[in-house]
Structure formats: structure tokens, C-alpha cells
Amino acid sequence: MELPRRTKGDEYVAPGRYRDLETGLRQRARGENIPILFVYAFDYRTRLGPFLFIDKSLIPGAPRAIASALHAAGFTNLRVVMQQWSPQVRPSMARLGGKVPEVLMVSAMQIHSAAAYDLIRDAWRLGDQRPLILALSLIHI
């Protein structure tokens, strides 16, 4: 499901409000041990041109920024997987502290959407243990 665009002026957190939101989340997460798996999807079939070797050494900004924000908000049982370095990781097999992830976040550029869909399909197979799945995509609009 794709959500409609937000109305103009409602795209960002209001100035000065972010720390309040972070503090509120941290207070609610206190004492909880919610296992979160964040996977940056990468499709090896897209390796071409001038990015052929650099793509495996660059660290995309989204996973780092989002994982840092989650950790600062109190979600410390968090693992980030860069699929270009760990292509065999499957959400259905992942365990964090012996627990199945309760949240799966998949980040991908449009060129890597096939790999992102594979990760989502794999997590969906968990049935009743299926995590909350959040797909974050960077697409050219």
C-alpha cells in the first residue's frame, strides 16, 4: 500500500518538535526489548558502470540515520544489515537476542526494489510471528 502525499507544509516535523517526539518514544520504550531488524536492500543485478566497485564500499545514509534515531529514542535491540555485504540474511531466519524481529524495516532505492520485495515476502512467511513491516523507499519523483 502506498500512502498519498502529505499536504504541503506537513512534510516535516515542526521546528523544535523532534526532540519532544524522541523523548516521548524513549519513555514509552523504556523497559521494552523490541527487536528491530533494518535491512538495506541491494540487488546485485544492478551492479554496473562507474559504481561497479564503489557500491560495496559506500555506506548509504538512510540506514545509518534511521538506526541512530531509533537508538536515541530507546530502541536498542536493533540490527542493521547492509545487503550488499550480507546478501544471505533472511528476515524469517533472523533472531535478535533469540527473538524473532517484531519490526522489519526495509530501505531501498527504486533500482533495488526486487531485492526489497524479496525481503518483504520472506518476512511475510512468518505467519503469526510476522513482524510489523515498514518499507522505506527512495524513488525519483
Coordinates of N, CA and C in Angstrom, one line a residue:
M1 N 0.8 -1.2 0.0 CA 0.0 0.0 0.0 C 0.9 1.2 0.0
E2 N 0.6 2.2 -0.9 CA 1.3 3.4 -0.9 C 0.4 4.5 -0.4
L3 N 0.9 5.3 0.5 CA 0.2 6.4 1.1 C 0.2 7.6 0.2
P4 N -0.9 8.4 0.2 CA -0.9 9.6 -0.6 C 0.1 10.6 0.0
R5 N 0.5 11.5 -0.8 CA 1.5 12.5 -0.4 C 0.9 13.4 0.7
R6 N 1.7 13.8 1.6 CA 1.2 14.7 2.7 C 1.0 16.1 2.0
T7 N 0.1 16.9 2.7 CA -0.2 18.2 2.2 C 1.0 19.1 2.4
K8 N 1.2 20.1 1.5 CA 2.3 21.0 1.6 C 2.3 21.7 3.0
G9 N 3.5 21.7 3.6 CA 3.6 22.2 4.9 C 3.6 21.2 6.0
D10 N 3.1 19.9 5.7 CA 3.0 18.9 6.7 C 4.0 17.7 6.4
E11 N 5.1 18.1 5.6 CA 6.1 17.0 5.2 C 7.1 16.7 6.3
Y12 N 7.3 17.7 7.2 CA 8.4 17.6 8.2 C 7.9 17.8 9.6
V13 N 8.7 17.4 10.5 CA 8.3 17.7 11.9 C 8.5 19.2 12.2
A14 N 7.6 19.8 12.9 CA 7.7 21.2 13.2 C 9.0 21.6 13.9
P15 N 9.6 22.7 13.6 CA 10.8 23.1 14.2 C 10.7 23.0 15.8
G16 N 11.7 22.4 16.4 CA 11.8 22.2 17.8 C 11.0 21.1 18.4
R17 N 10.2 20.4 17.5 CA 9.3 19.3 18.0 C 10.0 17.9 18.0
Y18 N 11.1 17.7 17.2 CA 11.7 16.4 17.1 C 12.2 15.9 18.4
R19 N 12.9 16.7 19.2 CA 13.4 16.2 20.5 C 12.2 15.8 21.4
D20 N 11.1 16.5 21.4 CA 9.9 16.1 22.2 C 9.4 14.7 21.7
L21 N 9.3 14.5 20.4 CA 8.9 13.2 19.9 C 9.9 12.1 20.3
E22 N 11.2 12.4 20.2 CA 12.2 11.4 20.6 C 12.1 11.0 22.1
T23 N 11.9 12.1 22.9 CA 11.8 11.8 24.4 C 10.5 11.0 24.7
G24 N 9.4 11.3 24.1 CA 8.2 10.6 24.3 C 8.3 9.1 23.9
L25 N 9.0 8.9 22.8 CA 9.2 7.5 22.4 C 10.1 6.8 23.3
R26 N 11.2 7.5 23.8 CA 12.1 6.8 24.7 C 11.4 6.5 26.0
Q27 N 10.5 7.3 26.5 CA 9.8 7.0 27.7 C 8.9 5.8 27.5
R28 N 8.2 5.7 26.4 CA 7.3 4.6 26.1 C 8.1 3.3 25.9
A29 N 9.3 3.4 25.3 CA 10.1 2.2 25.0 C 10.9 1.7 26.2
R30 N 10.9 2.5 27.3 CA 11.7 2.1 28.5 C 11.2 0.8 29.0
G31 N 12.1 -0.1 29.2 CA 11.7 -1.5 29.8 C 11.3 -2.4 28.7
E32 N 11.0 -2.0 27.5 CA 10.7 -2.8 26.4 C 11.9 -3.3 25.7
N33 N 11.9 -4.5 25.1 CA 13.0 -5.0 24.4 C 12.5 -5.4 23.0
I34 N 12.2 -4.4 22.2 CA 11.6 -4.7 20.9 C 12.7 -5.0 19.9
P35 N 12.8 -6.2 19.4 CA 13.8 -6.5 18.4 C 13.4 -5.9 17.0
I36 N 14.3 -5.1 16.5 CA 14.1 -4.4 15.2 C 15.2 -4.8 14.3
L37 N 14.8 -5.2 13.1 CA 15.8 -5.5 12.0 C 15.6 -4.5 10.9
F38 N 16.7 -3.8 10.6 CA 16.7 -2.8 9.5 C 17.6 -3.4 8.4
V39 N 17.0 -3.6 7.2 CA 17.8 -4.1 6.1 C 17.8 -3.1 4.9
Y40 N 19.0 -2.8 4.5 CA 19.2 -2.0 3.3 C 19.2 -3.0 2.1
A41 N 18.2 -3.0 1.3 CA 18.1 -4.0 0.2 C 19.1 -3.6 -0.9
F42 N 19.6 -4.6 -1.5 CA 20.6 -4.4 -2.6 C 20.5 -5.5 -3.6
D43 N 20.3 -5.2 -4.8 CA 20.1 -6.2 -5.9 C 21.4 -6.2 -6.7
Y44 N 22.1 -7.3 -6.6 CA 23.4 -7.5 -7.3 C 23.3 -7.4 -8.8
R45 N 22.1 -7.6 -9.4 CA 22.0 -7.5 -10.8 C 22.1 -6.1 -11.3
T46 N 22.1 -5.1 -10.4 CA 22.2 -3.7 -10.8 C 23.6 -3.2 -10.8
R47 N 24.6 -4.0 -10.4 CA 26.0 -3.5 -10.4 C 26.5 -3.3 -11.8
L48 N 26.7 -2.0 -12.1 CA 27.2 -1.7 -13.5 C 27.8 -0.3 -13.5
G49 N 28.5 0.0 -14.6 CA 29.0 1.3 -14.8 C 30.1 1.7 -13.8
P50 N 30.1 3.0 -13.6 CA 31.1 3.6 -12.7 C 31.0 3.2 -11.2
F51 N 29.9 2.6 -10.9 CA 29.6 2.3 -9.5 C 29.9 0.8 -9.2
L52 N 30.5 0.1 -10.1 CA 30.7 -1.3 -10.0 C 31.4 -1.8 -8.8
F53 N 32.4 -1.0 -8.3 CA 33.2 -1.4 -7.1 C 32.9 -0.5 -5.9
I54 N 32.5 0.7 -6.2 CA 32.3 1.6 -5.1 C 31.0 1.3 -4.4
D55 N 30.0 0.6 -5.0 CA 28.7 0.3 -4.4 C 28.9 -0.5 -3.2
K56 N 29.9 -1.3 -3.1 CA 30.1 -2.2 -1.9 C 30.9 -1.5 -0.8
S57 N 31.5 -0.3 -1.0 CA 32.2 0.3 0.0 C 31.5 1.6 0.6
L58 N 30.5 2.1 -0.1 CA 29.8 3.2 0.4 C 28.7 2.8 1.4
I59 N 28.5 3.6 2.4 CA 27.5 3.3 3.4 C 26.4 4.2 3.1
P60 N 25.2 3.7 2.7 CA 24.1 4.6 2.4 C 23.6 5.3 3.7
G61 N 23.2 6.5 3.5 CA 22.8 7.4 4.7 C 21.6 7.0 5.4
A62 N 20.6 6.5 4.7 CA 19.3 6.2 5.4 C 19.4 5.2 6.5
P63 N 20.0 4.0 6.3 CA 20.1 3.1 7.4 C 20.8 3.6 8.6
R64 N 21.9 4.4 8.4 CA 22.6 4.9 9.5 C 21.8 6.0 10.2
A65 N 21.2 6.9 9.5 CA 20.4 7.9 10.1 C 19.2 7.4 10.9
I66 N 18.5 6.5 10.3 CA 17.3 5.9 10.9 C 17.6 5.1 12.1
A67 N 18.7 4.2 12.0 CA 19.1 3.4 13.1 C 19.6 4.3 14.3
S68 N 20.3 5.3 14.0 CA 20.7 6.3 15.0 C 19.5 6.9 15.8
A69 N 18.5 7.3 15.0 CA 17.3 7.9 15.6 C 16.6 6.9 16.4
L70 N 16.4 5.7 15.9 CA 15.7 4.7 16.7 C 16.5 4.4 18.0
H71 N 17.8 4.3 18.0 CA 18.6 4.0 19.2 C 18.5 5.2 20.2
A72 N 18.5 6.4 19.7 CA 18.4 7.6 20.5 C 17.0 7.6 21.2
A73 N 16.0 7.0 20.5 CA 14.6 7.0 21.0 C 14.4 5.8 21.9
G74 N 15.4 5.1 22.3 CA 15.3 4.0 23.2 C 15.1 2.6 22.7
F75 N 15.2 2.4 21.4 CA 15.0 1.1 20.7 C 16.4 0.6 20.5
T76 N 17.0 -0.1 21.5 CA 18.4 -0.5 21.5 C 18.6 -1.9 21.0
N77 N 17.6 -2.7 20.9 CA 17.7 -4.1 20.4 C 17.5 -4.0 18.8
L78 N 18.5 -3.5 18.2 CA 18.4 -3.1 16.8 C 19.6 -3.6 16.0
R79 N 19.3 -4.2 14.9 CA 20.4 -4.6 14.0 C 20.2 -4.0 12.6
V80 N 21.3 -3.6 12.0 CA 21.2 -3.0 10.7 C 22.0 -4.0 9.8
V81 N 21.4 -4.4 8.7 CA 22.0 -5.3 7.7 C 22.1 -4.6 6.4
M82 N 23.4 -4.5 5.9 CA 23.6 -4.0 4.5 C 23.7 -5.1 3.6
Q83 N 22.7 -5.3 2.8 CA 22.6 -6.5 1.9 C 23.7 -6.6 0.9
Q84 N 24.4 -5.5 0.6 CA 25.5 -5.6 -0.3 C 26.7 -6.3 0.3
W85 N 26.7 -6.3 1.7 CA 27.8 -7.0 2.4 C 27.3 -8.4 3.0
S86 N 26.0 -8.5 3.3 CA 25.4 -9.7 3.8 C 24.2 -10.1 3.0
P87 N 24.4 -10.6 1.8 CA 23.3 -10.9 0.9 C 22.5 -12.1 1.4
Q88 N 23.0 -13.0 2.3 CA 22.2 -14.2 2.7 C 21.3 -14.0 3.8
V89 N 21.3 -12.8 4.4 CA 20.4 -12.6 5.6 C 18.9 -12.6 5.2
R90 N 18.1 -13.4 5.9 CA 16.7 -13.5 5.6 C 15.9 -13.2 6.9
P91 N 15.0 -12.3 6.8 CA 14.2 -11.9 8.0 C 13.5 -13.1 8.7
S92 N 13.1 -14.1 7.9 CA 12.5 -15.3 8.5 C 13.4 -16.1 9.4
M93 N 14.7 -16.0 9.1 CA 15.7 -16.7 9.9 C 16.4 -15.9 10.9
A94 N 16.2 -14.6 10.9 CA 16.9 -13.6 11.8 C 16.4 -13.8 13.2
R95 N 17.3 -13.7 14.2 CA 16.9 -13.7 15.6 C 17.8 -12.6 16.3
L96 N 17.2 -11.8 17.1 CA 17.9 -10.8 17.9 C 17.7 -11.1 19.3
G97 N 18.7 -11.5 20.0 CA 18.6 -12.0 21.4 C 17.7 -13.2 21.5
G98 N 17.7 -14.1 20.4 CA 16.9 -15.3 20.4 C 15.5 -15.0 20.0
K99 N 15.1 -13.8 19.8 CA 13.7 -13.5 19.4 C 13.6 -13.1 17.9
V100 N 12.4 -13.5 17.4 CA 12.1 -13.1 16.0 C 11.9 -11.6 16.0
P101 N 12.4 -10.9 15.0 CA 12.2 -9.4 15.0 C 10.7 -9.1 15.0
E102 N 10.4 -8.1 15.8 CA 9.0 -7.6 15.9 C 8.7 -6.5 14.9
V103 N 9.8 -5.9 14.4 CA 9.7 -4.8 13.4 C 10.8 -5.1 12.3
L104 N 10.4 -5.1 11.1 CA 11.3 -5.2 9.9 C 11.2 -3.9 9.2
M105 N 12.3 -3.2 9.0 CA 12.3 -2.0 8.2 C 13.2 -2.4 7.0
V106 N 12.7 -2.1 5.8 CA 13.4 -2.4 4.5 C 13.6 -1.1 3.8
S107 N 14.8 -0.7 3.6 CA 15.1 0.5 2.9 C 15.7 0.2 1.5
A108 N 15.3 0.9 0.5 CA 15.8 0.6 -0.9 C 15.6 1.7 -1.8
M109 N 16.6 1.8 -2.7 CA 16.4 2.7 -3.9 C 15.5 2.0 -4.9
Q110 N 14.9 2.7 -5.8 CA 14.0 2.0 -6.7 C 14.7 0.9 -7.5
I111 N 16.0 1.1 -7.8 CA 16.8 0.2 -8.6 C 16.9 -1.2 -7.9
H112 N 16.8 -1.1 -6.6 CA 16.9 -2.4 -5.7 C 15.5 -2.9 -5.2
S113 N 14.4 -2.5 -5.9 CA 13.1 -2.8 -5.4 C 12.9 -4.3 -5.4
A114 N 13.4 -5.1 -6.4 CA 13.2 -6.5 -6.4 C 13.8 -7.2 -5.2
A115 N 14.9 -6.7 -4.7 CA 15.5 -7.3 -3.5 C 14.7 -6.9 -2.3
A116 N 14.1 -5.7 -2.3 CA 13.3 -5.3 -1.2 C 12.0 -6.1 -1.1
Y117 N 11.4 -6.4 -2.3 CA 10.2 -7.2 -2.3 C 10.5 -8.6 -1.8
D118 N 11.7 -9.2 -2.2 CA 12.0 -10.5 -1.7 C 12.1 -10.5 -0.2
L119 N 12.7 -9.5 0.4 CA 12.8 -9.4 1.9 C 11.4 -9.4 2.5
I120 N 10.5 -8.6 1.9 CA 9.2 -8.5 2.5 C 8.4 -9.8 2.3
R121 N 8.6 -10.4 1.2 CA 7.9 -11.8 1.0 C 8.4 -12.8 2.0
D122 N 9.7 -12.8 2.2 CA 10.3 -13.7 3.2 C 9.8 -13.5 4.6
A123 N 9.7 -12.2 5.0 CA 9.2 -11.9 6.4 C 7.7 -12.3 6.5
W124 N 7.0 -12.1 5.4 CA 5.5 -12.4 5.4 C 5.3 -13.9 5.7
R125 N 6.2 -14.8 5.3 CA 6.1 -16.2 5.5 C 6.1 -16.6 7.0
L126 N 6.4 -15.7 7.9 CA 6.5 -16.0 9.3 C 5.1 -16.2 9.9
G127 N 4.0 -15.9 9.2 CA 2.7 -16.1 9.7 C 2.4 -15.3 10.9
D128 N 2.0 -16.0 12.0 CA 1.6 -15.3 13.2 C 2.8 -14.6 13.9
Q129 N 4.0 -15.0 13.6 CA 5.2 -14.3 14.1 C 5.7 -13.2 13.2
R130 N 4.9 -12.9 12.2 CA 5.3 -11.9 11.2 C 5.5 -10.5 11.9
P131 N 6.6 -9.9 11.6 CA 6.9 -8.5 12.2 C 6.0 -7.5 11.5
L132 N 6.0 -6.3 12.2 CA 5.5 -5.1 11.5 C 6.5 -4.8 10.4
I133 N 6.0 -4.7 9.2 CA 6.9 -4.5 8.1 C 6.8 -3.0 7.6
L134 N 7.9 -2.3 7.6 CA 7.9 -0.9 7.1 C 8.8 -0.8 5.9
A135 N 8.3 -0.4 4.8 CA 9.2 -0.3 3.6 C 9.4 1.2 3.4
L136 N 10.7 1.5 3.3 CA 11.2 2.9 3.1 C 11.9 2.9 1.7
S137 N 11.4 3.7 0.9 CA 11.9 3.7 -0.5 C 12.3 5.1 -0.9
L138 N 13.4 5.2 -1.6 CA 13.9 6.4 -2.2 C 13.6 6.3 -3.7
I139 N 12.6 7.0 -4.2 CA 12.2 6.9 -5.6 C 12.3 8.3 -6.2
H140 N 12.6 8.3 -7.5 CA 12.7 9.5 -8.2 C 11.3 9.9 -8.6
I141 N 10.9 11.1 -8.1 CA 9.5 11.6 -8.4 C 9.6 12.7 -9.4

